[in-house]
Every structure is written in C-alpha cells, then in structure tokens.
XYZ file of C-alpha atoms in Angstrom:
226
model
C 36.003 15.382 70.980
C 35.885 11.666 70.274
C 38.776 9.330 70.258
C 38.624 7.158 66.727
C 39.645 3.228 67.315
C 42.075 3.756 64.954
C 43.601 6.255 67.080
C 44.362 3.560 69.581
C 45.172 0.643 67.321
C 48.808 0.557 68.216
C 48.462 1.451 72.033
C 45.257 -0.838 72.515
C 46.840 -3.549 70.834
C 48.625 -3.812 73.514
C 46.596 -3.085 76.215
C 44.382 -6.285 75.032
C 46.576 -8.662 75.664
C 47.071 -7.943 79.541
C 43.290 -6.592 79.824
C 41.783 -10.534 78.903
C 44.257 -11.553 81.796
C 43.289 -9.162 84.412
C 40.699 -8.733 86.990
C 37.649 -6.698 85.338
C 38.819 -3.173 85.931
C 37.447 -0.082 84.521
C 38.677 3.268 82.965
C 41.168 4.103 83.172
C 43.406 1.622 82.616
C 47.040 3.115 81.749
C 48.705 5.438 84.149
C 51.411 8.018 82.939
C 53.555 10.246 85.335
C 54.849 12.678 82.373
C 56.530 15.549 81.981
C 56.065 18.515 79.729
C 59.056 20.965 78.089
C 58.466 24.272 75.643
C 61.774 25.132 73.490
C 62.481 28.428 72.617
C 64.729 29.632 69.891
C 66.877 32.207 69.393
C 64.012 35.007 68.895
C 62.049 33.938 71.594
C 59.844 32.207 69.509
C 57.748 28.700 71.039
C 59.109 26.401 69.046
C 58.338 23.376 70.098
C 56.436 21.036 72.433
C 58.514 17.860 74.255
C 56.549 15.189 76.350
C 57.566 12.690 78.571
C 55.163 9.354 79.467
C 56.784 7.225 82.146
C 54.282 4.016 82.066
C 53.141 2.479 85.168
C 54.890 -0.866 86.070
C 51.652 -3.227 85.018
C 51.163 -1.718 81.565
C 54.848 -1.950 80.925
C 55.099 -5.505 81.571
C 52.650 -6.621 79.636
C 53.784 -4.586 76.760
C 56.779 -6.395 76.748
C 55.721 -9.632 76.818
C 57.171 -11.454 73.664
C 60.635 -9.011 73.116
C 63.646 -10.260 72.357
C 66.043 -9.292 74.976
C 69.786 -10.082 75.029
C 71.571 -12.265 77.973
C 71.970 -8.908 80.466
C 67.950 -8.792 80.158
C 67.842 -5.746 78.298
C 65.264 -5.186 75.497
C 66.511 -4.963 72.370
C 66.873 -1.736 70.554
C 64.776 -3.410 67.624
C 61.935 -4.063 69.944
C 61.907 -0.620 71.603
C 62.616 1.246 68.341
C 59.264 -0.830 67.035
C 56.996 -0.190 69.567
C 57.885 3.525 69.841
C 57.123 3.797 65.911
C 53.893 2.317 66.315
C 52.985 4.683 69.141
C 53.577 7.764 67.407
C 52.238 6.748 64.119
C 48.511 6.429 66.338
C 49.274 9.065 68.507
C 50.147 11.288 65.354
C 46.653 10.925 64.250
C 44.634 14.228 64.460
C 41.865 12.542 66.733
C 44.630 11.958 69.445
C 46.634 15.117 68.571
C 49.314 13.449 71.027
C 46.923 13.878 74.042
C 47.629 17.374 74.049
C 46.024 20.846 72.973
C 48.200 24.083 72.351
C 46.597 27.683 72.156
C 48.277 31.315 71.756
C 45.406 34.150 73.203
C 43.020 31.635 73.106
C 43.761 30.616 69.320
C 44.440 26.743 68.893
C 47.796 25.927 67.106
C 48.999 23.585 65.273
C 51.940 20.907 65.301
C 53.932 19.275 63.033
C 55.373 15.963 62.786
C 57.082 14.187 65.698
C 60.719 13.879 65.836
C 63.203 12.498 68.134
C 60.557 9.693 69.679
C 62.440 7.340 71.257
C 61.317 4.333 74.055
C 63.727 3.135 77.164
C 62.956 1.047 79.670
C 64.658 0.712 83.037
C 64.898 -3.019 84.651
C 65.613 -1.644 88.080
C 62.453 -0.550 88.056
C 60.563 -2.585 85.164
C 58.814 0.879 83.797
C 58.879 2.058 80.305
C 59.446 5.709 79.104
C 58.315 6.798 76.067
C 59.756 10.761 75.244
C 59.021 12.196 71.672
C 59.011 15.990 70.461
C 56.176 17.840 68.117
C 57.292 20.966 66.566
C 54.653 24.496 66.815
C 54.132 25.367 63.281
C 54.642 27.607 62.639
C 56.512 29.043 66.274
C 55.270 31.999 67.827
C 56.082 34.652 70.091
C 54.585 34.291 73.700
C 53.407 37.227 75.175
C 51.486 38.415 78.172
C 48.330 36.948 77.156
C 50.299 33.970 77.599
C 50.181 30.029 75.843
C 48.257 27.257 77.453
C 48.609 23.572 76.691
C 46.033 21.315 77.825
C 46.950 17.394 78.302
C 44.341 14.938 78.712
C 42.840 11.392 77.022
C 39.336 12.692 76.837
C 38.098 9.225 76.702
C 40.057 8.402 79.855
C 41.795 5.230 79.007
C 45.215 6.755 80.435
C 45.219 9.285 83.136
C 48.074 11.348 83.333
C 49.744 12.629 86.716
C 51.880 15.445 86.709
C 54.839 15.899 89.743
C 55.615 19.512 90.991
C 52.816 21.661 89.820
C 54.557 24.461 88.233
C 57.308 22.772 87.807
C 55.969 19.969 85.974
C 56.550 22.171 82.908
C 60.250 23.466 82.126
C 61.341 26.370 80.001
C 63.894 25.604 77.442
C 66.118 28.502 76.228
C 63.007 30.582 77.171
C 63.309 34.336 77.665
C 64.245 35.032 81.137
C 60.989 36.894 82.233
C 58.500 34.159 81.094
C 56.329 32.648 83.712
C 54.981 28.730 84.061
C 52.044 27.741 85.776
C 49.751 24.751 86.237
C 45.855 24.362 87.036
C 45.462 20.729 87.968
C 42.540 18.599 86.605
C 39.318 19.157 89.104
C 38.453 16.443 90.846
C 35.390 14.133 89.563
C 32.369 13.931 91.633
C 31.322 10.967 93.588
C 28.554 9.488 90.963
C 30.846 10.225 87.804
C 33.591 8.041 89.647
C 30.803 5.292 90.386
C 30.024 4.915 86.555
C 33.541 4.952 85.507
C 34.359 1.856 87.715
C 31.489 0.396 86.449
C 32.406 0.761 82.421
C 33.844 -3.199 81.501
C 37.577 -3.084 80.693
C 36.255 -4.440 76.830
C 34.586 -1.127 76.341
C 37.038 1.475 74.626
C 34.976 4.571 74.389
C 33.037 6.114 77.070
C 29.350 7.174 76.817
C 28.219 11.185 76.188
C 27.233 11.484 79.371
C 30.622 10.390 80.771
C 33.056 12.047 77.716
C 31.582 15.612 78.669
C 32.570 14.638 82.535
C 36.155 14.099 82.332
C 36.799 16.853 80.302
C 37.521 18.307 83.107
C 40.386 16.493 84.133
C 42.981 18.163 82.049
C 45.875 19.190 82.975
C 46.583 22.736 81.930
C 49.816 24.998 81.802
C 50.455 28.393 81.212
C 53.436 30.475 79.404
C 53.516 33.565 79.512
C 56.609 36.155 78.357
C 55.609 39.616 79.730
C-alpha cells in the first residue's frame, strides 16, 4: 500500500526542518520505541486499540524548535496540545490507518476515530511521547483463531522498535485465558539495506522495488481467547 503526501503533511512538516540541517541520511529517518494495549469490555469483547510512540531524542528536538515554553523549561500545554492534533488528524487518514493493521480470522477490521491523543515530553530526557487510542468498530469477540495487529510505516520513514517481545503488547481487562504473542519484523537482506542508505533524505516515498521489501518488517501480535 502506498503512503499519500498528504498522509505525512503534519509529521513531515516537521521532519523538514531538521532534515535540510542534517548530514544526508537515508530511510528511515524517525525512530519510535512504542508500545501496544487491546481493551476489553465487560463481554469480552476487543474494544479498542491504544498505542504508544516514544520519539527518539533527535526528532524530538527538532520538533520543538520554536515552542513557547514557560521559565521551568517546560513546553507549553498549547504547543503540545497543537502538535498532537496535527498528528492525528494525518495519521487519521485511511492511507496511514495509524501505522497499524487489525484482523479477526484473517478478516481486516475497522477503527473509529481517535480519542484520548495526548503529547508529553520529558526534559530529563529531551524525548517526546505521543499516546492516542482508536476504538474497533464495531468490537468483537476474540477467539481461538485469534486477532493479529500488524504495525509498520510501509514506506519506512519511521521504524518502530518494540521492548519485551510478548510483552510489548498488554491485555486490558482481557479474559483471563487469552494469550499474547509477537513475531518480530524479519530482518532485511544485505542489498535491500544498501539501497535504503542510498535513498536522499529529500525523497519521501520509496521505489516498488523497495515498498514490496520492507513489508516485511512489521511487527505483528497475536490475541487469542481460547
């Protein structure tokens, strides 16, 4: 699947201003250490999907450069409250489908719209954290065939990195006898790497060739509620 520019308007935006400062470097060129949650309700039902991007330190600085920030150093609530709305509003876009694909038995679902997106930022360590929530619509009941969600920029400006394998992915309110799991992304081959490195940091979609590549390099957990 392609990745519209308008997709990345809001993100990229960004991204420009540090990537005509930096040494030429090629895709990709925003790291995320995330973190994944499924919410159950009271019926057992998947109800919705929670994500968790903590940027790396060079993206975050530069996507702060310009906010108003009070005499502690602290970014202003405005500022954070801003940037997080014009995240979502590209990420919201079906192209991007939040970086993330959901299926029941092998059956795509759908989400709704994004609630409680919010963006924080710790000085200590000069990181920001962008956490949001997307809602199943309509939920479903997880059984032993099990529900996978797939995370991944298939053009590979961000590369995600997930902590704990399993446990990357938490359970909450889930029925006690579901089961999490995680296949990490497989690793690219030597060449593939090569021609990624060699991609200019001005270019913002990859070629065929190199989109069908690093489709492999989602990141894929399993649910599933014998």
């Amino acid at each position: 699947m392609m990745i519209s520019k308008k997709t990345y308007a809001g993100l990229l935006l960004i991204v420009a201003q540090w990537l005509s400062l930096s040494v030429a470097q090629a895709h990709p060129h925003i790291y995320i250490e995330g973190g994944v949650s499924l919410v159950f309700n009271s019926q057992g039902q998947a109800t919705s999907l929670r994500q968790s991007w903590l940027f790396d330190e060079l993206f975050s600085t530069y996507a702060l450069q310009g906010m108003t920030r009070d005499q502690s150093g602290q970014v202003a609530r405005a500022e954070l409250e801003k940037i997080t709305s014009e995240w979502m509003t590209s990420l919201a876009e079906p192209e991007s489908h939040f970086f993330a694909k959901i299926t029941l038995a092998g059956k795509p679902l759908t989400f709704g719209a994004p609630n409680h997106a919010q963006t924080t930022w710790d000085p200590k360590t000069s990181q920001l954290v962008l956490s949001f929530e997307v809602p199943i619509d309509p939920p479903v009941k997880v059984d032993a065939k099990g529900l996978e969600v797939d995370i991944q920029d298939p053009s590979y400006f961000v590369a995600f990195d997930y902590k704990g394998g399993a446990r990357a992915i938490k359970g909450i309110d889930a029925p006690w006898q579901c089961k999490f799991g995680y296949m990490p992304p497989r690793p690219l081959d030597p060449k593939t790497e090569r021609l990624l490195w060699s991609i200019p940091p001005t270019q913002k979609e990859l070629p065929e060739n190199l989109r069908e590549a690093v489709r492999q390099l989602s990141h894929q957990f399993t649910v599933k509620c014998p």
